[in-house]
Tab-separated table of C-alpha atoms and ligand atoms in Angstrom:
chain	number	residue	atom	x	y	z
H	1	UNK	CA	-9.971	-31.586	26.061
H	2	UNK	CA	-10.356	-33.666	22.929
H	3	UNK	CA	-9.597	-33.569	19.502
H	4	UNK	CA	-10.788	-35.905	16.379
H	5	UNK	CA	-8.862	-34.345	13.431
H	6	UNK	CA	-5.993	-36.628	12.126
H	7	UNK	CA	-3.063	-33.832	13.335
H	8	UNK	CA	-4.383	-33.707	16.759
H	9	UNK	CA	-4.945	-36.870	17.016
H	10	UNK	CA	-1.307	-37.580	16.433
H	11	UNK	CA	-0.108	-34.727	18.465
H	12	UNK	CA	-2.190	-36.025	21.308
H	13	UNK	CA	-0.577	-39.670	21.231
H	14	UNK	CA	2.458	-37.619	21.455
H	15	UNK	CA	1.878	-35.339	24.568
H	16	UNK	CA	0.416	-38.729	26.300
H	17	UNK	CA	3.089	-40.733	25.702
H	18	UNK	CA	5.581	-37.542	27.285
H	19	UNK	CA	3.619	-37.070	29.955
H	20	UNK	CA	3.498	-40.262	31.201
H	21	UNK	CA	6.883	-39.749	31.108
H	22	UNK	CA	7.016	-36.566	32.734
H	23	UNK	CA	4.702	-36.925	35.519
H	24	UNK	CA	2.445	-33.774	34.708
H	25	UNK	CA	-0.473	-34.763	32.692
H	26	UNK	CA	-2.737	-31.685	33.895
H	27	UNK	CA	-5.030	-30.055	31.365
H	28	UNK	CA	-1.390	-31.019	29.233
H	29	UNK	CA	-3.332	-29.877	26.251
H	30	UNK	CA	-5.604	-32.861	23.720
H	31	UNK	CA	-5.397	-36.000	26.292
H	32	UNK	CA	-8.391	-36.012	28.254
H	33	UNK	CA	-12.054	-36.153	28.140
H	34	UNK	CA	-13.280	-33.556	29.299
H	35	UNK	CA	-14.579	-31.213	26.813
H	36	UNK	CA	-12.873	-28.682	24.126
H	37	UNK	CA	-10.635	-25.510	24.882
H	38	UNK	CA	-10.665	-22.638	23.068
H	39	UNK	CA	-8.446	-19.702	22.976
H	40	UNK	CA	-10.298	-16.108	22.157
H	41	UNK	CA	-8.351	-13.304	21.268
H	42	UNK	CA	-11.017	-10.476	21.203
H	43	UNK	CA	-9.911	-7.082	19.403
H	44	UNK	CA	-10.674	-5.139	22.558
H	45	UNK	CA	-13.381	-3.094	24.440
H	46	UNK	CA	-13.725	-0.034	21.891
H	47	UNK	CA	-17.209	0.351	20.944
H	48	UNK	CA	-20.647	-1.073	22.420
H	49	UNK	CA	-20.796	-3.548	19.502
H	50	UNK	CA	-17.871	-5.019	20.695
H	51	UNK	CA	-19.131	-5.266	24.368
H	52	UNK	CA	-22.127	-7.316	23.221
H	53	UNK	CA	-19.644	-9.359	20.907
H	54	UNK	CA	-17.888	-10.565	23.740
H	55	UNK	CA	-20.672	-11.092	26.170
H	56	UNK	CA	-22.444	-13.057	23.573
H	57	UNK	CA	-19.940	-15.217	22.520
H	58	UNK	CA	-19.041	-15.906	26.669
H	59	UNK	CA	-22.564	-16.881	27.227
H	60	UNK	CA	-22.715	-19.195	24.535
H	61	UNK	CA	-18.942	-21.174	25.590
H	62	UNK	CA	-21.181	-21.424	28.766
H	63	UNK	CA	-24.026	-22.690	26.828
H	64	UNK	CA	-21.967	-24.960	24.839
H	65	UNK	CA	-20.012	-26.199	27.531
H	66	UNK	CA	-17.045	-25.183	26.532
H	67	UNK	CA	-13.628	-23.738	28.189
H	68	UNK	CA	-13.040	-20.387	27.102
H	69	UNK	CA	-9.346	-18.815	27.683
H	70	UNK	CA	-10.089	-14.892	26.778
H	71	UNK	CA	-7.922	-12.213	26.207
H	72	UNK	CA	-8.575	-8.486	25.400
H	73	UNK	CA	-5.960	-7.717	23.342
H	74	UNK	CA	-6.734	-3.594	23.519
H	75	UNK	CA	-6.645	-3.119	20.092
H	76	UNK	CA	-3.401	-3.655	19.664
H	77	UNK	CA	-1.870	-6.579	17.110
H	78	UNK	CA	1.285	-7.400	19.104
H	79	UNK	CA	-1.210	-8.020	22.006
H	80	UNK	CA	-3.792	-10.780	19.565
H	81	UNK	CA	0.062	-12.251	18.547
H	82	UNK	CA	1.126	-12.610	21.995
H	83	UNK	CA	-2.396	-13.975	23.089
H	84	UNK	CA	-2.200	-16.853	20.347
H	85	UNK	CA	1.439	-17.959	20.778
H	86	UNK	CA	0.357	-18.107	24.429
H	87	UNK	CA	-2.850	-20.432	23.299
H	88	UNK	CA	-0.547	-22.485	20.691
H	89	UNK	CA	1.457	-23.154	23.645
H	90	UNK	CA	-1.467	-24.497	25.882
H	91	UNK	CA	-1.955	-26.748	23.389
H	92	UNK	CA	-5.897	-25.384	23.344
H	93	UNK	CA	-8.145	-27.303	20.477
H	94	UNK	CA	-8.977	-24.509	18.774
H	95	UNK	CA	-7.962	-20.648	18.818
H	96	UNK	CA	-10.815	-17.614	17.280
H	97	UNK	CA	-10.013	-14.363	17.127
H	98	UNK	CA	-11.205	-11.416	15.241
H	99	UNK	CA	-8.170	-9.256	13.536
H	100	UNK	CA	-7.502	-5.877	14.781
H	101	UNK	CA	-6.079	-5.136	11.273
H	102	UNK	CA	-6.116	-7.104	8.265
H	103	UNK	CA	-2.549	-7.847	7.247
H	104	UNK	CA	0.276	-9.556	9.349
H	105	UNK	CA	-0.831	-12.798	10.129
H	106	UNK	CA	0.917	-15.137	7.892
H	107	UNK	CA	3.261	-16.312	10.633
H	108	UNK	CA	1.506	-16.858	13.563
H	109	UNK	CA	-1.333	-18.548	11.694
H	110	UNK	CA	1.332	-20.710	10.476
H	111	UNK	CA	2.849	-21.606	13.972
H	112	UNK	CA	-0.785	-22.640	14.908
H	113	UNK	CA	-0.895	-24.817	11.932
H	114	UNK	CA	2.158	-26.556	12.788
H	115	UNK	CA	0.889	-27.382	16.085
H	116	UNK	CA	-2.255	-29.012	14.845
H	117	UNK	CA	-4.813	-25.949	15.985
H	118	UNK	CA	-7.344	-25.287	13.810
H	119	UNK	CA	-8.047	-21.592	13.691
H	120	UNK	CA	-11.624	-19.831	12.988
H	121	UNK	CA	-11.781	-16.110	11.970
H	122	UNK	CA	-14.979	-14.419	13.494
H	123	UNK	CA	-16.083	-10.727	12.488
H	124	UNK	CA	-13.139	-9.644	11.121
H	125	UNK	CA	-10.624	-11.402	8.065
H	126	UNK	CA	-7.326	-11.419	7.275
H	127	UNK	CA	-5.506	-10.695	4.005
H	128	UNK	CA	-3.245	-13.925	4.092
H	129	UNK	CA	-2.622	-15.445	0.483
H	130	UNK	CA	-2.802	-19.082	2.106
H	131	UNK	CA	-6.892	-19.770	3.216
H	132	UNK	CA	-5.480	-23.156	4.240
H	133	UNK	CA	-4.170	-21.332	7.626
H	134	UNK	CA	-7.688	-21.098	9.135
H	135	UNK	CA	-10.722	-23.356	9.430
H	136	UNK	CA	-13.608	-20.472	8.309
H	137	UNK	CA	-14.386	-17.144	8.462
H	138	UNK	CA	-17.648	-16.292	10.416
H	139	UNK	CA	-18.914	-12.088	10.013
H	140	UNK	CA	-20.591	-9.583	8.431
H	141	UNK	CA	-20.343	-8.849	5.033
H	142	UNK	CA	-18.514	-4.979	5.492
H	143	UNK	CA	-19.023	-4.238	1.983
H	144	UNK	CA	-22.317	-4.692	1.897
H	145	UNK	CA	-22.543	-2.389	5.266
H	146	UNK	CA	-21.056	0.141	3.870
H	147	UNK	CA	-23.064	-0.083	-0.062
H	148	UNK	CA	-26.692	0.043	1.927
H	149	UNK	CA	-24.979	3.372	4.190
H	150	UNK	CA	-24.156	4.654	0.146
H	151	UNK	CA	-27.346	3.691	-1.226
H	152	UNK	CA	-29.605	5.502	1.417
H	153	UNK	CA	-27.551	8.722	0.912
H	154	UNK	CA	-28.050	8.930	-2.699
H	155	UNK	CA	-31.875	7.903	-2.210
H	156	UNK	CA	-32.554	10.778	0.099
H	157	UNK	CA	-30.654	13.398	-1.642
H	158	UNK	CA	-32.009	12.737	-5.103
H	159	UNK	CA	-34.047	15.946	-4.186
H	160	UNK	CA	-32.128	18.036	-3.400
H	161	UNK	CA	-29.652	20.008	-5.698
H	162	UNK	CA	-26.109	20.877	-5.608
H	163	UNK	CA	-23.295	19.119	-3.673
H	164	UNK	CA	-23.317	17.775	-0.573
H	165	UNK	CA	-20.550	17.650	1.714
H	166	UNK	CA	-19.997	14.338	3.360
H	167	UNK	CA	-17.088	13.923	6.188
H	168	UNK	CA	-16.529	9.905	7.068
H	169	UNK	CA	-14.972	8.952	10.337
H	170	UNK	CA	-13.641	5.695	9.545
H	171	UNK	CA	-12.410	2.539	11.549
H	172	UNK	CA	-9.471	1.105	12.849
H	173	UNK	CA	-6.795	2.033	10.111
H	174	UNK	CA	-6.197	-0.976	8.258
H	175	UNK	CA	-9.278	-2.896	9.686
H	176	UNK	CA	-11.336	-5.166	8.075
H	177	UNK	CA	-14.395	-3.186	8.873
H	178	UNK	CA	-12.791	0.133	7.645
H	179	UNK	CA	-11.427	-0.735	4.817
H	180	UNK	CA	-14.890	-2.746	3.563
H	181	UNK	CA	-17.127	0.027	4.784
H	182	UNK	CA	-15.098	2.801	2.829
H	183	UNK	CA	-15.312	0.722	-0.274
H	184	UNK	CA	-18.808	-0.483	-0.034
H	185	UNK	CA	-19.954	3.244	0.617
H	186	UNK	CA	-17.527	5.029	-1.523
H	187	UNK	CA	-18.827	2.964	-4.818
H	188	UNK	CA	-22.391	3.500	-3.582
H	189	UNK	CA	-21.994	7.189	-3.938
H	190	UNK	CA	-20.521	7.228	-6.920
H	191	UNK	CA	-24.209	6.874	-8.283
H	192	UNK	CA	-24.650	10.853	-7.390
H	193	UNK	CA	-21.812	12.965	-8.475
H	194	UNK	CA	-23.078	15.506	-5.663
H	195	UNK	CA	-21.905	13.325	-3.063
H	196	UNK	CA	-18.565	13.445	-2.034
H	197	UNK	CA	-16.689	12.576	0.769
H	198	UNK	CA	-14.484	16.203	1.692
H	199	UNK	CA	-12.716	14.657	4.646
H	200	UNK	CA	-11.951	11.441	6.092
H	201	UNK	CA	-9.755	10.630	9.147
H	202	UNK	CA	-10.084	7.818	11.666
H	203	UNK	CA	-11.592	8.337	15.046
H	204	UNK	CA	-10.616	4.017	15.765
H	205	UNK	CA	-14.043	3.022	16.223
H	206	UNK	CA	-14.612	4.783	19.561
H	207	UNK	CA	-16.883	7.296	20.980
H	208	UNK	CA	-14.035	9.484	22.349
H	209	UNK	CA	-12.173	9.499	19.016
H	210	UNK	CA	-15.612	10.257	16.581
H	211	UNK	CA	-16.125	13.065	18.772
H	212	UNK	CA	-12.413	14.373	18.860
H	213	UNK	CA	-12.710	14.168	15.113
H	214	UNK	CA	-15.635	15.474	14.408
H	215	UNK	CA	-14.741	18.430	16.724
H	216	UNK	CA	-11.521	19.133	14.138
H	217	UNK	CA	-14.058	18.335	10.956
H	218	UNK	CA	-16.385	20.920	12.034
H	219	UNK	CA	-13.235	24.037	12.784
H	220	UNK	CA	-11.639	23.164	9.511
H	221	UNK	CA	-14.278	21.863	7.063
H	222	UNK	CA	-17.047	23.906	5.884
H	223	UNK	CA	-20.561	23.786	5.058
H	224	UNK	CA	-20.806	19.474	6.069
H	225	UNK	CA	-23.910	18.289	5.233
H	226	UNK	CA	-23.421	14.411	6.636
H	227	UNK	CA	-21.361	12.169	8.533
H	228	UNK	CA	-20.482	8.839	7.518
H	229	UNK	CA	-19.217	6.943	10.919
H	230	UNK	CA	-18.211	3.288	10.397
H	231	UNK	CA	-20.258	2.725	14.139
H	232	UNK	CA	-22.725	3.747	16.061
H	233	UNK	CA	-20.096	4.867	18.846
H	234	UNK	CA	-18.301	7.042	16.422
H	235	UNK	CA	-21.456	8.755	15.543
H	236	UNK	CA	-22.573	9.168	18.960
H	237	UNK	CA	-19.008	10.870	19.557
H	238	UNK	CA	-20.240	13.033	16.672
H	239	UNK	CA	-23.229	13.811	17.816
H	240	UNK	CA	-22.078	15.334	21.308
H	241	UNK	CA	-19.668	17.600	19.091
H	242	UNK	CA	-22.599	18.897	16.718
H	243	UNK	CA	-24.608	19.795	19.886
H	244	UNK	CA	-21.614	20.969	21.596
H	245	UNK	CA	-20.938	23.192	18.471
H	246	UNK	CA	-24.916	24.416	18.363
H	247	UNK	CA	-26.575	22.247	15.795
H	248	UNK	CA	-29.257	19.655	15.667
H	249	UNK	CA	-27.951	16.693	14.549
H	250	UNK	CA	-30.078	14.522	12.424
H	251	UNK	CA	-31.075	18.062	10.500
H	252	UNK	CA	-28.604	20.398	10.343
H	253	UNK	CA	-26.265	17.600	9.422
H	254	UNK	CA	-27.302	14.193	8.402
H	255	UNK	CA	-25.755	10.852	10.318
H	256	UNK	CA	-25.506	7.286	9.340
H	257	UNK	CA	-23.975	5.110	11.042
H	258	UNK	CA	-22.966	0.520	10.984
H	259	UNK	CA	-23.585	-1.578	13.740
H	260	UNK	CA	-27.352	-0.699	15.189
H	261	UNK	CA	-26.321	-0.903	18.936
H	262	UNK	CA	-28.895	-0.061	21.253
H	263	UNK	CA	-27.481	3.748	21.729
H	264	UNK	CA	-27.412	4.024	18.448
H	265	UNK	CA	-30.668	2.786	18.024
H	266	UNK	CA	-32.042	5.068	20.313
H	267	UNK	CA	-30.583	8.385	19.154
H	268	UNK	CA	-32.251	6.779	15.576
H	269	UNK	CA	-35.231	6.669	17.215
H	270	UNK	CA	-34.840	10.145	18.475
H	271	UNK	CA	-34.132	11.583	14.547
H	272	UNK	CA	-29.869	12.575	15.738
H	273	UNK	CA	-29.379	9.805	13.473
H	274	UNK	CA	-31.127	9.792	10.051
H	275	UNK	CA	-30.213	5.843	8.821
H	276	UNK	CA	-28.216	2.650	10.645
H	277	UNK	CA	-26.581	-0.646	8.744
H	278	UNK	CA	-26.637	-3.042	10.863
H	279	UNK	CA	-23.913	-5.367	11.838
H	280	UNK	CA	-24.686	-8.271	13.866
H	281	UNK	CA	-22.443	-9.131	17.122
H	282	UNK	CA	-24.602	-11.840	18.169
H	283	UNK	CA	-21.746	-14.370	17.033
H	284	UNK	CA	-21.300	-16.860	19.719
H	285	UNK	CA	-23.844	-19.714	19.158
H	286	UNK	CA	-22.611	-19.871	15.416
H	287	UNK	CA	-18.563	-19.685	16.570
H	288	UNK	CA	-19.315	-22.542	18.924
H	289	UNK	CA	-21.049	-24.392	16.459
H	290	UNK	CA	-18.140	-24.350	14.212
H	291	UNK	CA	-15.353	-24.609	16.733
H	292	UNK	CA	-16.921	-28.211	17.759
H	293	UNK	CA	-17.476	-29.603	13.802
H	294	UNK	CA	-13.573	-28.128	13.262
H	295	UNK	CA	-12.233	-29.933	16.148
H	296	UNK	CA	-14.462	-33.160	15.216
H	297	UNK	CA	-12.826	-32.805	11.857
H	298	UNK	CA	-16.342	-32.213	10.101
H	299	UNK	CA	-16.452	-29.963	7.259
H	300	UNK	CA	-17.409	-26.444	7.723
H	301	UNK	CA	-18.115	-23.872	4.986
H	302	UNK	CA	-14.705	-21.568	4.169
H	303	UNK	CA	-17.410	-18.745	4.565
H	304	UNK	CA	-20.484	-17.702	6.820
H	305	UNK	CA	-22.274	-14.573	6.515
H	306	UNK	CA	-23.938	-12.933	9.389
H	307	UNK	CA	-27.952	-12.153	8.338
H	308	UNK	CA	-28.484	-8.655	8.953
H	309	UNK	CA	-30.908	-5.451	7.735
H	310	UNK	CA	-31.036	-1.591	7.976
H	311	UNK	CA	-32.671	0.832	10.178
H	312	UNK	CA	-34.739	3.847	9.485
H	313	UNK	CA	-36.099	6.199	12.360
H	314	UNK	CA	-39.262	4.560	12.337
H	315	UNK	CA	-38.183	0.847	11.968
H	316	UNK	CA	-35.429	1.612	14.794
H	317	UNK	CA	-38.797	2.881	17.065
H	318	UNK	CA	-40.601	-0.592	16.213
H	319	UNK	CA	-37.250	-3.232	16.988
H	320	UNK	CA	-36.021	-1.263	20.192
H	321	UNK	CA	-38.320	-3.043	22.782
H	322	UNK	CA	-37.196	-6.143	21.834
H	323	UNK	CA	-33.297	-5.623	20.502
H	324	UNK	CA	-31.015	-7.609	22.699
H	325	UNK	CA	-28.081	-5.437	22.233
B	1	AHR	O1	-15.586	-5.500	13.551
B	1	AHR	C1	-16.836	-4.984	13.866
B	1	AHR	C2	-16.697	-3.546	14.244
B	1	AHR	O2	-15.789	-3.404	15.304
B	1	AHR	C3	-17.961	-2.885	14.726
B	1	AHR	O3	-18.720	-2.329	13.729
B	1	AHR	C4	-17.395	-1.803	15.586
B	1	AHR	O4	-18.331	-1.183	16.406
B	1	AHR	C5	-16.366	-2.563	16.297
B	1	AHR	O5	-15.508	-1.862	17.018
């Protein structure tokens, strides 16, 4: 491991100095040569997005040659916490992790600071007052996502009369992604007083929760006309409860969906779902690229935003053959 910033360089003299001391000088954590560690604290396995995420970014640690410690923290915060105290304390050179929620970070981020570990935020951000406790931000822009879902809607309604019924299944409560893709969609809308969104729950980004959800939406809400899923997996979920429930999804009730996964894709292609924004989990090259300028002590932007596009029907038909995801 190495690390050029002034902190690390200090700490580094430090931890030398002890071990000589102490005998013990393996992989002690900033003294030798031999390449950069990094700590990844991924959000979990919920969705396929996710499972491409993590693959990518693994491939391109490889690629990069460097040492990636990975933990699945299960969607669960406590688990991401636990996963970067344990990092801090390996003395890694840098720690990324994507937020399971947004808020609550203040005080681990801190800890890392004190220890001299720069920090990069990929996919998801945090809410945290101080931007001076992480390096960058790499990831979508969720508003955005969720405006292009909005925009489409009010597009291909402007024909038709009278309200229409929209029921969202939304992310992870108090994720990034959910809360952007609500906002984004919700001011959208607002363009076309016919839309409205007549219920809302989360189904956590997975397939087994959209359809769980959707199941309730269609017993207790009537007359839906579309379902706005923050992913693909959610809407897939949804999909197997329209069928299961007797109706064609795609025309009896209308699905978009965020992330353009390839099973997503496919049931696009197939007309079960009418319109995809995509979200880009090809992160890895990027988050490697960074991790090495942060622990040279380069500059890196505060901010980079993942290129991405939308999907129709017919444009999902064209990219399929060649999507790597
Ligand atoms: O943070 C990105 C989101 O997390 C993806 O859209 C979703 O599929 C995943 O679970």
């Amino acid at each position: 491991m190495f690390r050029k910033s002034l902190m690390t360089t200090l700490a580094v003299s430090a931890l030398a100095l002890s071990a000589c001391g102490g005998g013990d000088n393996s992989d002690a954590g900033g003294g030798s040569e031999d390449g950069i560690t990094m700590g990844f604290a991924q959000v979990g396995a919920e969705s396929g997005w996710r499972t491409a995420n993590t693959k990518d970014v693994q491939d391109a640690a490889k690629a990069a040659g460097i040492d990636l410690k990975f933990t699945d923290a299960q969607q669960k915060q406590e688990n991401q916490i636990k996963a970067i105290r344990s990092y801090i304390q390996q003395q890694v050179d840098v720690i990324a992790f994507s937020p399971v929620v947004e808020s609550g970070w203040d005080t681990v981020l801190k800890e890392a600071k004190d220890a001299g570990i720069p920090v990069i935020l990929t996919d998801r951000s945090v809410d945290s007052a101080d931007t001076s406790l992480y390096a960058t931000f790499l990831g979508s822009d969720f508003v955005q996502e969720g405006k292009s879902a909005g925009e489409w809607l009010v597009e291909d309604s402007a024909a038709t009369d009278g309200p229409v019924n929209i029921v969202e299944l939304q992310g992870t409560t108090g994720a990034a992604p959910a809360l952007d893709r609500k906002e984004g969609f919700e001011a959208a809308i607002a363009a076309d007083p016919d839309l409205k969104i007549v219920s809302s729950q989360t189904g956590d980004f997975t397939r087994s929760g959209g359809k769980q959800v959707m199941e309730a939406f269609l017993k207790n809400t009537p007359d839906i006309d579309v379902v706005y899923a923050h992913n693909d997996d959610m809407g897939l979920g949804a999909i197997e409860a329209i069928e299961a429930a007797g109706m064609v999804p795609g025309k009896d009730i209308k699905i978009i969906t965020v992330d353009a996964v390839k099973d997503g894709m496919t049931a696009l292609s197939e007309g079960k779902i009418n319109f995809i924004a995509e979200c880009n989990p090809l992160l890895g090259a990027q988050l490697m690229d960074l991790a090495e300028k942060v622990v040279n002590g380069e500059d890196v932007p505060a901010r980079v935003v993942t290129e991405e596009t939308t999907f129709t029907s017919e444009q999902a038909k064209e990219a399929l053959p060649t999507r790597k995801y």
